PDB file of C-alpha atoms in Angstrom:
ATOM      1  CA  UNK A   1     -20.192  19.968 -11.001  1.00  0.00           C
ATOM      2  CA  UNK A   2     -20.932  16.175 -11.867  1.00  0.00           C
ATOM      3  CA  UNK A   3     -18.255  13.526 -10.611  1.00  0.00           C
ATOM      4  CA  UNK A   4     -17.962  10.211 -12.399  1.00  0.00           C
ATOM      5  CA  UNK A   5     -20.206  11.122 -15.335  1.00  0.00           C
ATOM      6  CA  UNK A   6     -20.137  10.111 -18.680  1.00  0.00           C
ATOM      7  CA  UNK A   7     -19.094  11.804 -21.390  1.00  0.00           C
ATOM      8  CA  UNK A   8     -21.106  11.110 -25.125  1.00  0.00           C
ATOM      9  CA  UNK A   9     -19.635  14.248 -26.985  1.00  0.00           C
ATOM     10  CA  UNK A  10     -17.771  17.288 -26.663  1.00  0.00           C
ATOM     11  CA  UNK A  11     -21.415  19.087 -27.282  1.00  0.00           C
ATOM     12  CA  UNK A  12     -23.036  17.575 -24.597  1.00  0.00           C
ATOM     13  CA  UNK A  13     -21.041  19.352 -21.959  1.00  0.00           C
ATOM     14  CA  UNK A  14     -21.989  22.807 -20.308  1.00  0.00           C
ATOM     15  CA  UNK A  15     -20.346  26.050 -20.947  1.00  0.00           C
ATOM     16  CA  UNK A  16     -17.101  26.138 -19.656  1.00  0.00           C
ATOM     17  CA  UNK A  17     -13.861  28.507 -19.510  1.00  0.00           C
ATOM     18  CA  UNK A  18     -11.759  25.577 -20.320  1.00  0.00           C
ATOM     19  CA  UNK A  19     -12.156  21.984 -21.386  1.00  0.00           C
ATOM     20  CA  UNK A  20      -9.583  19.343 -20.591  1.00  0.00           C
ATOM     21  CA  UNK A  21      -9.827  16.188 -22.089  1.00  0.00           C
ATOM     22  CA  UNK A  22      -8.194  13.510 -20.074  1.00  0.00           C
ATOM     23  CA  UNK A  23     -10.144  10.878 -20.976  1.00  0.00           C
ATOM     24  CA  UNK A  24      -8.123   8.108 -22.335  1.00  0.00           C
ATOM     25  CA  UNK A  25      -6.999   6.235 -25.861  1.00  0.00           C
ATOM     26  CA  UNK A  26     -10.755   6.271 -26.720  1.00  0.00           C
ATOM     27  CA  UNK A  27     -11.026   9.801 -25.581  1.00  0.00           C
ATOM     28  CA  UNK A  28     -14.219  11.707 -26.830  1.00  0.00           C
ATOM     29  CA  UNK A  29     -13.106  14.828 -26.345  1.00  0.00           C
ATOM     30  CA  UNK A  30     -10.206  14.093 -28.335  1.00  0.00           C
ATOM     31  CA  UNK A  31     -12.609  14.578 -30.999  1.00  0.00           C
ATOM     32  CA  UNK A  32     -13.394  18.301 -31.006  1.00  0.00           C
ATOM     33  CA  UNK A  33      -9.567  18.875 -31.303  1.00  0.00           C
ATOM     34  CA  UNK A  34      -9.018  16.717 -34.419  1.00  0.00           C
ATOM     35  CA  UNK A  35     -10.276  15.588 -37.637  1.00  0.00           C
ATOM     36  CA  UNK A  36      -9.112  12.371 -37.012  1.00  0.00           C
ATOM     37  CA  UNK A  37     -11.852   9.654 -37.412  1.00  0.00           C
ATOM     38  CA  UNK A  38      -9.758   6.784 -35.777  1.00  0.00           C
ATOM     39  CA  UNK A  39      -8.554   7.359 -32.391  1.00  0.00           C
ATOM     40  CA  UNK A  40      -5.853   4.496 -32.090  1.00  0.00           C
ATOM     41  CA  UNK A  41      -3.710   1.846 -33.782  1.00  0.00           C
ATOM     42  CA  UNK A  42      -3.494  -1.092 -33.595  1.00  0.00           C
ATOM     43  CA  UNK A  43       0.148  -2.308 -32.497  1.00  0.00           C
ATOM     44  CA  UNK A  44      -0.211  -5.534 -33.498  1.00  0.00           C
ATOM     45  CA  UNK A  45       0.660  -7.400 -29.889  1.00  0.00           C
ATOM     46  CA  UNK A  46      -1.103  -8.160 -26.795  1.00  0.00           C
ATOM     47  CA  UNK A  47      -0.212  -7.632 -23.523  1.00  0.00           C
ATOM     48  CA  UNK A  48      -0.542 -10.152 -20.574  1.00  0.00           C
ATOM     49  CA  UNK A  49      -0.566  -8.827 -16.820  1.00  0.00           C
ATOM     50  CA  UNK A  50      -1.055 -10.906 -13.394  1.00  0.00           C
ATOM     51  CA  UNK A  51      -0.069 -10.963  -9.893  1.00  0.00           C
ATOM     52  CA  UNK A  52       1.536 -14.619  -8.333  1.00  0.00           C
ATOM     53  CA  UNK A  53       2.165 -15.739  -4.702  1.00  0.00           C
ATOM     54  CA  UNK A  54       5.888 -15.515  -4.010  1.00  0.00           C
ATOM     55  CA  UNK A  55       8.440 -11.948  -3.876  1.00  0.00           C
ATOM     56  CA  UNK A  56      11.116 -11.093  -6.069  1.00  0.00           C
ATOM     57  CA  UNK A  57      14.501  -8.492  -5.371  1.00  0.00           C
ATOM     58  CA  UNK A  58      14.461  -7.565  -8.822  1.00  0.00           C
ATOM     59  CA  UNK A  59      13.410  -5.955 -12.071  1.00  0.00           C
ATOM     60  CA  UNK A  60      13.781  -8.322 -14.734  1.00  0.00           C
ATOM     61  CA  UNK A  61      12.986  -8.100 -18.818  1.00  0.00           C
ATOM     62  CA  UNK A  62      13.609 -11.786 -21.179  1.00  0.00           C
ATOM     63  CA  UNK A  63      13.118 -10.998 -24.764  1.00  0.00           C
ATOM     64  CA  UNK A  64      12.320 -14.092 -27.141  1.00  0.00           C
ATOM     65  CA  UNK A  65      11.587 -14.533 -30.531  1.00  0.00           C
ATOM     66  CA  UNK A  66       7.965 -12.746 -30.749  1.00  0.00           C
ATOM     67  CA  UNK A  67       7.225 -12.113 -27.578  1.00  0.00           C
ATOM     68  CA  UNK A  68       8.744 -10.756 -23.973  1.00  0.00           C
ATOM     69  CA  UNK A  69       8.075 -11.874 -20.912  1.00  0.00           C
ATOM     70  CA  UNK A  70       8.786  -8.873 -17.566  1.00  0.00           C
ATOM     71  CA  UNK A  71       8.901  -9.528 -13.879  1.00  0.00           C
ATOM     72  CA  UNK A  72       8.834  -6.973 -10.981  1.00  0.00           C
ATOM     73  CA  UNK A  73       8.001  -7.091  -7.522  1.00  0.00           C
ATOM     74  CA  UNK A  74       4.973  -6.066  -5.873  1.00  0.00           C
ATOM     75  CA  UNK A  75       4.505  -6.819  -2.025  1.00  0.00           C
ATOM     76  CA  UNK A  76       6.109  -9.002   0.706  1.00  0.00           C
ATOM     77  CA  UNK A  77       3.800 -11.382   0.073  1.00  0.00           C
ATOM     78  CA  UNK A  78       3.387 -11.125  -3.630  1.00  0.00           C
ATOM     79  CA  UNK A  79       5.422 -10.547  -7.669  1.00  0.00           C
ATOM     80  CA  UNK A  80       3.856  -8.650 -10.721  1.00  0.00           C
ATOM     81  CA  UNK A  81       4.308 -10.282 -13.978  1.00  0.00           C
ATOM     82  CA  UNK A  82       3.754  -8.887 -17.615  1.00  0.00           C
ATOM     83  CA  UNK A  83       4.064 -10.423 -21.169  1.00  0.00           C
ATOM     84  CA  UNK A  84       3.954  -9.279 -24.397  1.00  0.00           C
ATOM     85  CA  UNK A  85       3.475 -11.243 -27.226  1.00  0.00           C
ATOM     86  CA  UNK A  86       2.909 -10.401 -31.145  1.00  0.00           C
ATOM     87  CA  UNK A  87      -0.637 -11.730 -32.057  1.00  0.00           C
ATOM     88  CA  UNK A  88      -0.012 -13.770 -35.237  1.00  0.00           C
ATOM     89  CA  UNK A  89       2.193 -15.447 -32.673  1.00  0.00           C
ATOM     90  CA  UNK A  90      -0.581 -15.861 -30.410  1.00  0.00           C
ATOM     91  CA  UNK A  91      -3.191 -16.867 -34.016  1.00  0.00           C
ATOM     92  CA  UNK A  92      -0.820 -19.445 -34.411  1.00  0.00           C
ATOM     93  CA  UNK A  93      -1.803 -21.388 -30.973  1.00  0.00           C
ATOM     94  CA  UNK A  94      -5.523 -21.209 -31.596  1.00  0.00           C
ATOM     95  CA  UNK A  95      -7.781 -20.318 -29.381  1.00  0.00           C
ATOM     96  CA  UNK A  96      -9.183 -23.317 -27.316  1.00  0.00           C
ATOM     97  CA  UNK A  97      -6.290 -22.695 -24.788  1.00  0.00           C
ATOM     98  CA  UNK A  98      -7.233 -20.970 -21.360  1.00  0.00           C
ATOM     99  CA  UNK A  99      -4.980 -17.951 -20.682  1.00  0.00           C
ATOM    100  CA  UNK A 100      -2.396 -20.076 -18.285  1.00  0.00           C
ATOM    101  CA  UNK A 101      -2.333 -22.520 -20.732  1.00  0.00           C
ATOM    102  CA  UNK A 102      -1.243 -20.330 -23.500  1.00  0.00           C
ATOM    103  CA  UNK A 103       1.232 -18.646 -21.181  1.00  0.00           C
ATOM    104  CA  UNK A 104       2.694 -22.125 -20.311  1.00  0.00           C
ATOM    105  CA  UNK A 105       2.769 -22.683 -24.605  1.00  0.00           C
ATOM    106  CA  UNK A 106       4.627 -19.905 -24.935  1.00  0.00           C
ATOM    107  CA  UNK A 107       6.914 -19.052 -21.806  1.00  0.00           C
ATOM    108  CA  UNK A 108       7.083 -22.637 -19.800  1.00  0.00           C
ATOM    109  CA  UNK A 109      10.177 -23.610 -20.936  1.00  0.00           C
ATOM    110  CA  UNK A 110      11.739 -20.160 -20.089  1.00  0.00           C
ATOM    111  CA  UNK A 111      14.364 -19.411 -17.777  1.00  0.00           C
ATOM    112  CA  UNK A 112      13.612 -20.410 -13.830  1.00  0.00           C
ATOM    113  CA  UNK A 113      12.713 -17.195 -13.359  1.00  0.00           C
ATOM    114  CA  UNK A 114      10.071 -16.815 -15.993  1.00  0.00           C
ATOM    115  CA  UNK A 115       8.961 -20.446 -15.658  1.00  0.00           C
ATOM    116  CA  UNK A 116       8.098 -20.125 -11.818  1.00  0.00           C
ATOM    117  CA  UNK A 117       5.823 -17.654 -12.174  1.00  0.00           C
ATOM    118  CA  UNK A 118       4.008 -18.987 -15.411  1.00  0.00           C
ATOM    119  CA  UNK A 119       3.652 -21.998 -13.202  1.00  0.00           C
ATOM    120  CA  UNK A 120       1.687 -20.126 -10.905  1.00  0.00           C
ATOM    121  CA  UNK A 121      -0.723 -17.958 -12.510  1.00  0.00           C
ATOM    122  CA  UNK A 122      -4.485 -18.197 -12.894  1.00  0.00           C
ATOM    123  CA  UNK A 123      -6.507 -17.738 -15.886  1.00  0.00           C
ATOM    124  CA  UNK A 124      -9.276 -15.880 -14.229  1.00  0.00           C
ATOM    125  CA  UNK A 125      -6.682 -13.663 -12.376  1.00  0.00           C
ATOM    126  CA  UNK A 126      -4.345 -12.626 -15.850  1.00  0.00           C
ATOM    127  CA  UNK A 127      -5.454  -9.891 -17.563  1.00  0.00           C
ATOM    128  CA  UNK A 128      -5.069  -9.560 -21.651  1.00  0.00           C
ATOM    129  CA  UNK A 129      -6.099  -6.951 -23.662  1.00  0.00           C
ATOM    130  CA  UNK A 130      -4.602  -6.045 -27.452  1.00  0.00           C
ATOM    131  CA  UNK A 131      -2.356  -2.933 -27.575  1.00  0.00           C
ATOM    132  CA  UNK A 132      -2.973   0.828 -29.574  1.00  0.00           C
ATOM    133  CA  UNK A 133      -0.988   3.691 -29.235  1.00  0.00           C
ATOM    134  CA  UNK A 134      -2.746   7.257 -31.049  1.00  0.00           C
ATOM    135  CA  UNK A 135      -1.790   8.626 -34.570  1.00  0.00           C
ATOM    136  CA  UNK A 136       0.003  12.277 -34.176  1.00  0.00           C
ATOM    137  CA  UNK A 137      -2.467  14.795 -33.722  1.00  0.00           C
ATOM    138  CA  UNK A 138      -2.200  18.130 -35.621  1.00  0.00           C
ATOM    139  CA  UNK A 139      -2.729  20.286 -32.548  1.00  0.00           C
ATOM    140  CA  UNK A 140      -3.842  19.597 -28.661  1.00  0.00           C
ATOM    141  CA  UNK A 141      -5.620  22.483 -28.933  1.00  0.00           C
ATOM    142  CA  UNK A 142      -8.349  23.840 -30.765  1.00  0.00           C
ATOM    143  CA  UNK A 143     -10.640  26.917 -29.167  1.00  0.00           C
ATOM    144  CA  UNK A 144     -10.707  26.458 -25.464  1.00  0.00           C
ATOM    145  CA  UNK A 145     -10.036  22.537 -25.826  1.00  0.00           C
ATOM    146  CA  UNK A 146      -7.440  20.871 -25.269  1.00  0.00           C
ATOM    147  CA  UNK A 147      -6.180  17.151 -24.448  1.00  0.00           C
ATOM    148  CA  UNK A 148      -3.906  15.640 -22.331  1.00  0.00           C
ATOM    149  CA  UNK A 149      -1.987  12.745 -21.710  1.00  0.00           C
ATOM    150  CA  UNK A 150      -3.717   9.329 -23.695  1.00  0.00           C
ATOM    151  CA  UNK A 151      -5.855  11.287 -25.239  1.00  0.00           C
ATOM    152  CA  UNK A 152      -3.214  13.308 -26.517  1.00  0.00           C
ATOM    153  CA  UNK A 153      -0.398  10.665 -27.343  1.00  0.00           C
ATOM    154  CA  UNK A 154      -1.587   6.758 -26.198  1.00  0.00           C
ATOM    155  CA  UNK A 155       1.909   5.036 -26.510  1.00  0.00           C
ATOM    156  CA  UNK A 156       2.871   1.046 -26.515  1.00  0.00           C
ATOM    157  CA  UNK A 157       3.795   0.609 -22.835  1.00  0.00           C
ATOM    158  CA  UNK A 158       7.051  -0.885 -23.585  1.00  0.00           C
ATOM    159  CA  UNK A 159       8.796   2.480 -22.754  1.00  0.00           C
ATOM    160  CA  UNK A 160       7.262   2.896 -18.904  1.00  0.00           C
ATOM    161  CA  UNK A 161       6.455   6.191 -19.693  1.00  0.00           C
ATOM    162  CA  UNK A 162       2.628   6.602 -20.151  1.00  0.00           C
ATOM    163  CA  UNK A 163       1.809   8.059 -17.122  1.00  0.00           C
ATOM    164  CA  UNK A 164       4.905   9.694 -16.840  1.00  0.00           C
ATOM    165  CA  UNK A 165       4.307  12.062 -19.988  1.00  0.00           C
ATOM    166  CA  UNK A 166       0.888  12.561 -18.388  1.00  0.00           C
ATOM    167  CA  UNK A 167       1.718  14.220 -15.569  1.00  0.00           C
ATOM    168  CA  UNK A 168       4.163  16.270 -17.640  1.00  0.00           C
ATOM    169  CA  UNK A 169       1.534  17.355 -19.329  1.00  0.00           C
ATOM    170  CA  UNK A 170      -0.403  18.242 -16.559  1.00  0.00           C
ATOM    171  CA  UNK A 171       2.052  20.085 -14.842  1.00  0.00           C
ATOM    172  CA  UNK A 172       2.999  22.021 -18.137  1.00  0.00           C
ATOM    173  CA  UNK A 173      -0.649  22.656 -19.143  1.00  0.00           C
ATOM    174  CA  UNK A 174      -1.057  24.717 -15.609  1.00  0.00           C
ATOM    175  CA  UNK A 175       2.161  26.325 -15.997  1.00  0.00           C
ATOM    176  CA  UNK A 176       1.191  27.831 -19.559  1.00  0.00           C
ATOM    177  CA  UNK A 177      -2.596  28.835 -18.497  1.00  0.00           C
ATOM    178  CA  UNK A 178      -0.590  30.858 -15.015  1.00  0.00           C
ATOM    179  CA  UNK A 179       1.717  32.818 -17.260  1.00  0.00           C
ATOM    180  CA  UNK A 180      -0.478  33.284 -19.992  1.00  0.00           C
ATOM    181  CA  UNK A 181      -2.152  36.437 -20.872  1.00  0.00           C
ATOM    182  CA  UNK A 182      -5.625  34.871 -21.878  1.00  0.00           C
ATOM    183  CA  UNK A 183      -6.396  31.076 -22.149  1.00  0.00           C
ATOM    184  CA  UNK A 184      -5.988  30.678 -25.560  1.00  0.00           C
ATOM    185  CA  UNK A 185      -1.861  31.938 -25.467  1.00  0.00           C
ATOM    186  CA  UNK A 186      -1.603  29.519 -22.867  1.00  0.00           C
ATOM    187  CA  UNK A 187      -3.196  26.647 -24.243  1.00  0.00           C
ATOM    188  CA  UNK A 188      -0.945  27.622 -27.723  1.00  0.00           C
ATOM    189  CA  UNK A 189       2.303  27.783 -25.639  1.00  0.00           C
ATOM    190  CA  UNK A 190       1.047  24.472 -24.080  1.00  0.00           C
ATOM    191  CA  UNK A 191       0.772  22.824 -27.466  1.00  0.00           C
ATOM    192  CA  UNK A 192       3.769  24.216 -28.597  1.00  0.00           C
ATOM    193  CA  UNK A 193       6.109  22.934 -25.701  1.00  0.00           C
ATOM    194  CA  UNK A 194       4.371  19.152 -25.857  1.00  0.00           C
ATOM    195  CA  UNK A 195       2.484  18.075 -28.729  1.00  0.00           C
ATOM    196  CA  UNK A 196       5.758  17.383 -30.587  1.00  0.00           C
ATOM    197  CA  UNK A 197       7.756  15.996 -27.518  1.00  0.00           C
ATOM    198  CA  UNK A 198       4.457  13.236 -26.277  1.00  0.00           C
ATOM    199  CA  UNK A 199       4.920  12.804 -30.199  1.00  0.00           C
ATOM    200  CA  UNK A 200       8.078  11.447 -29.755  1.00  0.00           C
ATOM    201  CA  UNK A 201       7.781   9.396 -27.422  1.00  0.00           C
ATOM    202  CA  UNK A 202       4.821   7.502 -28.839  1.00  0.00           C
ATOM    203  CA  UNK A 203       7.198   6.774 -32.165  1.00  0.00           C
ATOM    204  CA  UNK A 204      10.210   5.511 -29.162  1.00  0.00           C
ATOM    205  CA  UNK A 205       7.271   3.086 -27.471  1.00  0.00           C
ATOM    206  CA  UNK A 206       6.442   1.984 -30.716  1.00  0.00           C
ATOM    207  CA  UNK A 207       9.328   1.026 -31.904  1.00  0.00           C
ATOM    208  CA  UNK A 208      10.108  -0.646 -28.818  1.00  0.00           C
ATOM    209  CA  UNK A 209       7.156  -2.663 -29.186  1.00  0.00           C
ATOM    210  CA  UNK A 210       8.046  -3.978 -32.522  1.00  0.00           C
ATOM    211  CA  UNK A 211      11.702  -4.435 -31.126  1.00  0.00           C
ATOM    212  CA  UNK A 212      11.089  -6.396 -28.326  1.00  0.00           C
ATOM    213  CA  UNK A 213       8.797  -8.924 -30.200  1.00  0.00           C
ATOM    214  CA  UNK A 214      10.126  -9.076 -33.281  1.00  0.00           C
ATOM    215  CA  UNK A 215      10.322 -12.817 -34.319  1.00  0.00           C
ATOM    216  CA  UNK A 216      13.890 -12.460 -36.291  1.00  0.00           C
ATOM    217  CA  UNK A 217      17.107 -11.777 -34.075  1.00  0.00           C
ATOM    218  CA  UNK A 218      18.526  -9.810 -37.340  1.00  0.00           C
ATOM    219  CA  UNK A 219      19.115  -6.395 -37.821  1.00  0.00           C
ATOM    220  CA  UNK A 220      18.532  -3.179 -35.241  1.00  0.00           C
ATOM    221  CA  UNK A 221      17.358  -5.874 -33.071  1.00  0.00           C
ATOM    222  CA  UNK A 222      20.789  -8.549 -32.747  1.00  0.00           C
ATOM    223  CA  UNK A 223      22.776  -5.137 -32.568  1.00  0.00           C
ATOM    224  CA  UNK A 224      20.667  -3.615 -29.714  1.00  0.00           C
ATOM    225  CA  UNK A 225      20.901  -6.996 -27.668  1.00  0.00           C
ATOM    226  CA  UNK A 226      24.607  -7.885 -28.633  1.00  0.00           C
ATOM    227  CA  UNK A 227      25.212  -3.566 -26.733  1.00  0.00           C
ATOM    228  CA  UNK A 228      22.886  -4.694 -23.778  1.00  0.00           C
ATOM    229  CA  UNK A 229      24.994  -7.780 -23.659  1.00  0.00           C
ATOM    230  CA  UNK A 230      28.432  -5.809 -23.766  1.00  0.00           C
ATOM    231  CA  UNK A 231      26.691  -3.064 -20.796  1.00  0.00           C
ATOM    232  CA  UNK A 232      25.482  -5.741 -18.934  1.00  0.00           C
TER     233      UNK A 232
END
């Protein structure tokens, strides 16, 4: 057994019972269950992600036009903050702007809330990466291969449930394989009870995604804030 080694291709590993592929959006074992060339797609946003000095008793979510902007607490001492912002938004601002700066362009004249923490965060401490989910796969499954949670279904994060529908598929995956006659009904049951459901949720993330930073408050989008509004 070899901890923390890399992975080139699906042929490169030894013989094995049973392969689990847990390896991420850019999984390469993902590969040897699918024809699939491309292993994401691109969402067409960005995500910002930092931690500030200062506590929060709340969860909190602001939706603008293009872009959101989330706040959550963390420690005594300190507040997680997240942002999400389309990236022909972000095109439009150029790109000579450190990362605070471009938060303080495009959130600094937020709410308090929102604004406090923008006022506090650090370029070198805010992490930004552009966001993929995965196309549907045919099957999770193919021989005695199968793949699991990102590598199965990467979804937009705007859902929370990422990790979530990992461990579910964990969990299920061990369940199938203990009740299963051989490996391969078990990995087929597997695939049966979650392909479709992870499937689902990566079209609900998505379309959150596109929701939440659409740049228009018309449509699905004034009707699903006008019901928040009303539940508040």
């Amino acid at each position: 057994m070899r901890w923390s080694s890399a992975v080139s291709d699906h042929a490169s590993l030894p013989e094995a019972d049973l392969i689990v592929g847990a390896d991420g959006i850019n999984s390469r074992i993902r590969q040897a269950v699918s024809d699939r060339t491309a292993s994401s797609r691109p969402l067409g946003t960005a995500a910002f992600r930092g931690v500030v000095p200062g506590t929060v008793d709340e969860v909190t979510e602001t939706w603008g036009r293009g872009r959101l902007f989330g706040i959550t607490p963390h420690d005594a001492r300190t507040t997680n903050w997240f942002a999400c912002v389309r990236e022909d938004l972000l095109n439009e601002r150029g790109g000579d702007l450190s990362e605070a700066e471009l938060l303080t362009e495009l959130f600094g004249d937020w709410h308090t809330g929102v604004a406090q923490v923008v006022n506090k965060a650090i370029s070198t401490q805010i992490d930004r990466r552009a966001l993929h989910d995965s196309a549907p796969l045919a099957s999770m499954v193919r021989g005695r291969t199968v793949v699991i949670g990102d590598a199965a279904h990467a979804m937009a994060p705007n859902a929370g449930r990422g990790a979530c529908e990992a461990l579910i598929d964990a969990v299920q995956l061990a369940d199938a394989l203990r009740t299963a006659a051989t490996i391969e009904d078990g990995l087929r049951a597997f695939d049966r009870s979650r392909r479709r459901a992870g499937q689902r949720t990566v079209r609900l993330s998505r379309f959150l995604n596109k929701m939440s930073t659409a740049r228009h408050f018309g449509g699905v989008r004034q009707q699903m804030m006008n019901a928040l509004t009303r539940f508040a």
